[in-house]
Short mmCIF file of C-alpha atoms in Angstrom, two decimals:
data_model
loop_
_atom_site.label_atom_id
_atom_site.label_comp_id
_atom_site.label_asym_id
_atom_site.label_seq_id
_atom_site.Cartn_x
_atom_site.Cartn_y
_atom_site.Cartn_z
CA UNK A 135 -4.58 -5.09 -12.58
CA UNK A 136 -1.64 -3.00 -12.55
CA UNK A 137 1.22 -2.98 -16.02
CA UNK A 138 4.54 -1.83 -15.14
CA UNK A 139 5.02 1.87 -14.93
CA UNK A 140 0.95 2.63 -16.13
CA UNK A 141 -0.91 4.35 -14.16
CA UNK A 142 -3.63 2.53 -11.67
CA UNK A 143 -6.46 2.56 -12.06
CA UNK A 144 -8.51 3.71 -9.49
CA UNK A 145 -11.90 3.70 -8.21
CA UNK A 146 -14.04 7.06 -8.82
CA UNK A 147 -14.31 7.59 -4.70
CA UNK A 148 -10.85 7.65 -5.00
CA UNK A 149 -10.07 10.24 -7.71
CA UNK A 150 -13.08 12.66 -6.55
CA UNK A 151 -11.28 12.50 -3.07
CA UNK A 152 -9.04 16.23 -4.17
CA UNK A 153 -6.13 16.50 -4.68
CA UNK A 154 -4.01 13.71 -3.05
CA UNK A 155 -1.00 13.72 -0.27
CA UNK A 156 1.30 11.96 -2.41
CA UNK A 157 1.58 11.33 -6.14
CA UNK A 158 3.46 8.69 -6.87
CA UNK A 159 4.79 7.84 -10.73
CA UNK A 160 6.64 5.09 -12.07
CA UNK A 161 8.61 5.04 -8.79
CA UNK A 162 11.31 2.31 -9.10
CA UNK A 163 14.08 1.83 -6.27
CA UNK A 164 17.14 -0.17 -5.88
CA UNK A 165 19.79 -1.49 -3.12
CA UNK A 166 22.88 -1.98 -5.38
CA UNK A 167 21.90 -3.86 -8.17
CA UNK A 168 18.78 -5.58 -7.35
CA UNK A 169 15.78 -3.80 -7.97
CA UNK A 170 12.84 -4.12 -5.01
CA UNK A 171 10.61 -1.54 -6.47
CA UNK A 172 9.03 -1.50 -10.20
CA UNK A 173 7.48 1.09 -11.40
CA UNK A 174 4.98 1.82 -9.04
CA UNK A 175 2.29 4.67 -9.73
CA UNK A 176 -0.92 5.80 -7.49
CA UNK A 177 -2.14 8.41 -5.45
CA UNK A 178 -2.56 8.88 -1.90
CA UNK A 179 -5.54 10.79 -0.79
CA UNK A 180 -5.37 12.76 2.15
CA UNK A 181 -6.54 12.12 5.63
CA UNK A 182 -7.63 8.98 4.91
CA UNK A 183 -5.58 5.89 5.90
CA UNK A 184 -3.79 3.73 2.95
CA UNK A 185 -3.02 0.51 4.28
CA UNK A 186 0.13 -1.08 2.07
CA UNK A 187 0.07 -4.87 2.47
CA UNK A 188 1.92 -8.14 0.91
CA UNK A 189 4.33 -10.99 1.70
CA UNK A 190 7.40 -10.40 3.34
CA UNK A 191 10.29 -9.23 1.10
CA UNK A 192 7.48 -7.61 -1.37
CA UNK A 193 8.80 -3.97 -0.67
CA UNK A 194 6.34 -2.43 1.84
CA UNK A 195 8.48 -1.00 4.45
CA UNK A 196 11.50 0.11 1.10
CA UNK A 197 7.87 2.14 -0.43
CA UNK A 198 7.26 3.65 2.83
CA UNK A 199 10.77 4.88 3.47
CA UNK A 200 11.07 6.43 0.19
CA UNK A 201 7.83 8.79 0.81
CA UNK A 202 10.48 10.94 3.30
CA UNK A 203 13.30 9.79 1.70
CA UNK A 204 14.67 7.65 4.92
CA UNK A 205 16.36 5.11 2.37
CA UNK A 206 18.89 7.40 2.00
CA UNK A 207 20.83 6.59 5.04
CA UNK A 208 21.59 3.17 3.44
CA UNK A 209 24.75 2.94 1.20
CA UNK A 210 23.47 2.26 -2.25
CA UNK A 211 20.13 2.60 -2.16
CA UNK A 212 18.54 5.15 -4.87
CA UNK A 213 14.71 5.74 -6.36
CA UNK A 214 13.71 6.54 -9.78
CA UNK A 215 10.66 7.96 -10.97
CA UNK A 216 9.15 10.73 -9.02
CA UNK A 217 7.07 11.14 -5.65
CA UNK A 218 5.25 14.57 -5.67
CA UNK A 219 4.24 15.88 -2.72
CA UNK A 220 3.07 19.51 -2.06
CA UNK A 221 3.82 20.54 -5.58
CA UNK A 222 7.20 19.14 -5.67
CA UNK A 223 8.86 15.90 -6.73
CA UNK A 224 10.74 14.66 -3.71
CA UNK A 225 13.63 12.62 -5.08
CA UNK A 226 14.66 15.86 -6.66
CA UNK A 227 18.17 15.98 -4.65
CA UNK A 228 17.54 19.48 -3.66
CA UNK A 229 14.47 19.30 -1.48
CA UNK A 230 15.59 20.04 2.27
CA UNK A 231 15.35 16.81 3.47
CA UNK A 232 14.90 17.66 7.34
CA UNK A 233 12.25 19.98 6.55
CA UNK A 234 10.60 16.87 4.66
CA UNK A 235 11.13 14.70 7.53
CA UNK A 236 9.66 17.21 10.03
CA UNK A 237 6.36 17.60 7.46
CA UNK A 238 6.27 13.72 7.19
CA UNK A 239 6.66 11.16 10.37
CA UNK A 240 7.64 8.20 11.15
CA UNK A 241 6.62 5.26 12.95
CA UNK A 242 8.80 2.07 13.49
CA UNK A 243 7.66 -1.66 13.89
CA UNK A 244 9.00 -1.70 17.42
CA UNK A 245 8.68 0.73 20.35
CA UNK A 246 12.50 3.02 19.90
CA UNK A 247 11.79 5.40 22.61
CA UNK A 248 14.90 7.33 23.47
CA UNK A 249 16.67 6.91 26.97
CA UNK A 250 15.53 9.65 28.02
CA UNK A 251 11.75 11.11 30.49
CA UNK A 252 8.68 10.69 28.59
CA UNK A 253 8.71 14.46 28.56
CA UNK A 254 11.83 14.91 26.77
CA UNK A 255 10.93 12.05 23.93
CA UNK A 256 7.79 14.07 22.63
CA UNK A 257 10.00 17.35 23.23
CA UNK A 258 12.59 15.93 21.00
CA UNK A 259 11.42 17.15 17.97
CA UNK A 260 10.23 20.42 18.51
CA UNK A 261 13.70 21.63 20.92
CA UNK A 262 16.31 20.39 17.48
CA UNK A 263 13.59 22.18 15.39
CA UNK A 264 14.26 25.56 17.47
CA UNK A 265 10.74 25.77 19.58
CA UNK A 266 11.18 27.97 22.67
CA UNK A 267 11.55 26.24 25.90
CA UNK A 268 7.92 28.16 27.20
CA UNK A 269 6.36 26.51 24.02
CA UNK A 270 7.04 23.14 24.71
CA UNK A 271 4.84 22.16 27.48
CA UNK A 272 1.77 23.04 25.68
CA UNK A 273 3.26 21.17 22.14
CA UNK A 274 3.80 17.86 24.25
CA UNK A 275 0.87 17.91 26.00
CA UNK A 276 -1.24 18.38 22.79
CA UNK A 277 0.89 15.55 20.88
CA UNK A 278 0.33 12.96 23.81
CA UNK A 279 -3.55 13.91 24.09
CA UNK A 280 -3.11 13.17 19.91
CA UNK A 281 -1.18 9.90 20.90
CA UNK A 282 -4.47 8.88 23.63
CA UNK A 283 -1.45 8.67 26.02
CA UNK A 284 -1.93 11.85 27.93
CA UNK A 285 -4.56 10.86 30.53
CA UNK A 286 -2.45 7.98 31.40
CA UNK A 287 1.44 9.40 31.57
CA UNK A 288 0.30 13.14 32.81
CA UNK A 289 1.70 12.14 36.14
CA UNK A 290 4.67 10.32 34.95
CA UNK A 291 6.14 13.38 32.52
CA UNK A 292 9.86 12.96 33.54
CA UNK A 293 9.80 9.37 34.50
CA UNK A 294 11.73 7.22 32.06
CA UNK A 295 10.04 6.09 28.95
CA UNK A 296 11.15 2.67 29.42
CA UNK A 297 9.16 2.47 32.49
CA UNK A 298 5.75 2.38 30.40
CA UNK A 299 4.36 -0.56 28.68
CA UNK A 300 4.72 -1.53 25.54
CA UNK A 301 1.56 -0.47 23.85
CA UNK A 302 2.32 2.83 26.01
CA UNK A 303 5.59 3.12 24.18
CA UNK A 304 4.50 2.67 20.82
CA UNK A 305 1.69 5.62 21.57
CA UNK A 306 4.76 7.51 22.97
CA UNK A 307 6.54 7.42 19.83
CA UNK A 308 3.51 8.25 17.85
CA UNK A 309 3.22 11.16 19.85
CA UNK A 310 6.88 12.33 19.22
CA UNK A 311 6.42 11.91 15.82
CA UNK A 312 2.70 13.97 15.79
CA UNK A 313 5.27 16.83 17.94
CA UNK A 314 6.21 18.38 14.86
CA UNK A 315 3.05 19.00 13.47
CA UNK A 316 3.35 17.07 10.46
CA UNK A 317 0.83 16.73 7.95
CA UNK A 318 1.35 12.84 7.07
CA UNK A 319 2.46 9.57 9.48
CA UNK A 320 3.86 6.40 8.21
CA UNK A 321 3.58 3.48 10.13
CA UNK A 322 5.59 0.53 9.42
CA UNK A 323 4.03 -2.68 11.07
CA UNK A 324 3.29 -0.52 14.22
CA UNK A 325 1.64 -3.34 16.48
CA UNK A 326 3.56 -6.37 15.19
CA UNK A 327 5.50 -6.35 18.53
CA UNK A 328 2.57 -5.95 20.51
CA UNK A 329 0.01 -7.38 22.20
CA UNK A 330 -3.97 -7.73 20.82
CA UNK A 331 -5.23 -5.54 23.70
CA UNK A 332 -2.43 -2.69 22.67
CA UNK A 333 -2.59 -3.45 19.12
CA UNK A 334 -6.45 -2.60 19.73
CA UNK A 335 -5.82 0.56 20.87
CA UNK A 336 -3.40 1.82 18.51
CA UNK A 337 -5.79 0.60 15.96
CA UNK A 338 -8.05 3.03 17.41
CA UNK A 339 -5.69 5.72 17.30
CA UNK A 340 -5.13 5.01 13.91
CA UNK A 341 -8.63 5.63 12.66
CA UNK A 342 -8.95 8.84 14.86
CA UNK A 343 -5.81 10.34 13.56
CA UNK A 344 -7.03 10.27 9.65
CA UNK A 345 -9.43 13.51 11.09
CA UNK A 346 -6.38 15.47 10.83
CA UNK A 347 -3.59 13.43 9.26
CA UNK A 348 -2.47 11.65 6.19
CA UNK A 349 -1.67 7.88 7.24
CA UNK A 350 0.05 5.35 5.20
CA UNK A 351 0.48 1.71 7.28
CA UNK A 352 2.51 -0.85 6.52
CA UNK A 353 0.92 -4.27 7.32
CA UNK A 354 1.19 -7.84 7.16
CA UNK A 355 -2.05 -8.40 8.76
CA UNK A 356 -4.91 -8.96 6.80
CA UNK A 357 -7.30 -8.50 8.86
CA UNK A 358 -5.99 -5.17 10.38
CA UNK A 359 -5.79 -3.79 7.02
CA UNK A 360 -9.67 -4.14 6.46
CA UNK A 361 -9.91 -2.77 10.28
CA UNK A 362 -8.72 0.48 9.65
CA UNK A 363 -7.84 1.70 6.33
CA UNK A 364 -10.09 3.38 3.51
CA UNK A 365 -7.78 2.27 0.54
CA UNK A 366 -5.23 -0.39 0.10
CA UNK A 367 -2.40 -1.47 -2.17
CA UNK A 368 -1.49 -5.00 -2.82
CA UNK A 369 2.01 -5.03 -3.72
CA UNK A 370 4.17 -8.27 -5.34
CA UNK A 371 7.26 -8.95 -6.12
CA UNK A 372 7.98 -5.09 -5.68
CA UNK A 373 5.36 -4.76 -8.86
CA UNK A 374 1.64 -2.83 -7.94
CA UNK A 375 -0.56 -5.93 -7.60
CA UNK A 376 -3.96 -4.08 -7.37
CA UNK A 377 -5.04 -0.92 -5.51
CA UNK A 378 -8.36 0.15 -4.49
CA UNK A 379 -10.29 1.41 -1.67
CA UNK A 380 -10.41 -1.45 1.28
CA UNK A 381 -14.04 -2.64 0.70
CA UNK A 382 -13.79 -3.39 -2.88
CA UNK A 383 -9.88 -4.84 -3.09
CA UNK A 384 -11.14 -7.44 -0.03
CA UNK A 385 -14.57 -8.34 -1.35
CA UNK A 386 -14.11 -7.56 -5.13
CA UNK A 387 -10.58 -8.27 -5.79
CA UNK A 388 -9.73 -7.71 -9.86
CA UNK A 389 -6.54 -9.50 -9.74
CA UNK A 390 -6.46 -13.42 -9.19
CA UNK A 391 -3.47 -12.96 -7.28
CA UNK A 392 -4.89 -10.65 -4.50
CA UNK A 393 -7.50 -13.28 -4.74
CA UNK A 394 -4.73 -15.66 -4.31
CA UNK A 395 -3.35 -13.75 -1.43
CA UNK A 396 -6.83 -12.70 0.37
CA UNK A 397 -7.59 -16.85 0.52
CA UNK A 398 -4.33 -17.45 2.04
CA UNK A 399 -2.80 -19.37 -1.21
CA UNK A 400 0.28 -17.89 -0.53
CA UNK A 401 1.51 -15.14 2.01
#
């Protein structure tokens, strides 16, 4: 069970795992006036996947836009507490937010792929970052073969994005956001739009990319959070419910209400 603003605590697996991607302490965050987050505090080890799950309105997508700062393109919103990653505390106001956002990706709940040839949507990144025009052929053919798009779009590089399917889409933007090299991907409800035979697959991807990446996913699904994710956090209420690697928080809950929640008592 998790107190406000105390530390979790977490399994041995968990702590032996090295240093983590993300240390997160007391983190608290607000629109306005009312508070969604309350002092939230945990690790997140790296390349492993961290599944964050609850009931709508609970604050899972507001947690995962703080950990690269995207809430700050909403009037209003501000975070207290601190988020360190790589040595530094990202709320501090002068961390180089682009440079943050290029080290840390992003994955929305629907397929946003730009109006533009698949080509150019992986290339995206890389061209505003500076990356010579020679380079980028190589870059977006190694982030689609990341994406397990590349076998299936290699003969349709400048046809428009919006000509592939769905699932394809959603693997397209995954593979924009792994053009940047970054070292973690958040994924915020990344199949909820989609069907169970592309859902499937990017639930494959999922568990291949943790070889090389940090993921954090955002989920509503119960069962795809036990699918593919090595720890998960149960969060309430914007309060830390219970957190705990996958196995134990679904067969061995400590808290009645992720009990509660696991049965279905209330979602």
């Amino acid at each position: 069970m998790v107190v406000q603003g105390q530390m979790v605590q977490l399994s041995q697996d968990i702590r032996d795992e090295g240093a983590p991607a993300f240390q997160v302490r007391d983190l608290s965050f607000f629109y306005g006036k009312e508070q969604v987050l309350k002092g939230i505090t945990l690790d997140i080890p790296k390349r492993k996947v961290t599944a964050i799950m609850g009931p709508s309105g609970c604050g899972k997508s507001t947690f995962l836009r703080v950990l690269n700062r995207l809430y700050e393109i909403v009037p209003g919103a501000r975070a207290t507490g601190e988020v360190w990653f790589d040595g530094r505390n990202i709320l501090d106001p002068r961390v180089d937010v682009v440079g943050l956002r290029r080290r840390i990706g992003m994955v929305f709940q629907k397929p946003n792929p730009f109006p533009k040839s698949v080509f150019d949507n992986v290339a995206y990144g890389p061209r505003i970052h500076g990356v010579r025009r020679r380079e980028l052929k190589a870059i977006v053919e190694r982030a689609l073969r990341q994406a397990a798009l590349w076998d299936e779009v290699k003969d349709k590089l400048h046809k428009s994005a919006f000509d592939l399917s769905g699932g394809q889409q959603q693997r397209l933007c995954i593979a924009r956001a792994l053009a940047t090299s970054p070292e973690v991907l958040l994924m915020d409800e990344p199949t909820s739009a989609l069907d169970p035979a592309a859902t499937a697959r990017i639930e494959g991807l999922v568990r291949t990319l943790k070889e090389d990446f940090t993921v954090v996913i955002v989920t509503h699904n119960l069962q795809q959070a036990a699918r593919v994710s090595d720890h998960t956090a149960f969060l309430l209420l914007g309060e830390l419910v219970e957190y705990a690697p996958t196995e134990e928080l679904f067969t061995r809950p400590k808290d009645p209400r992720t009990e509660a929640y696991l049965a279905g008592r209330f979602s």
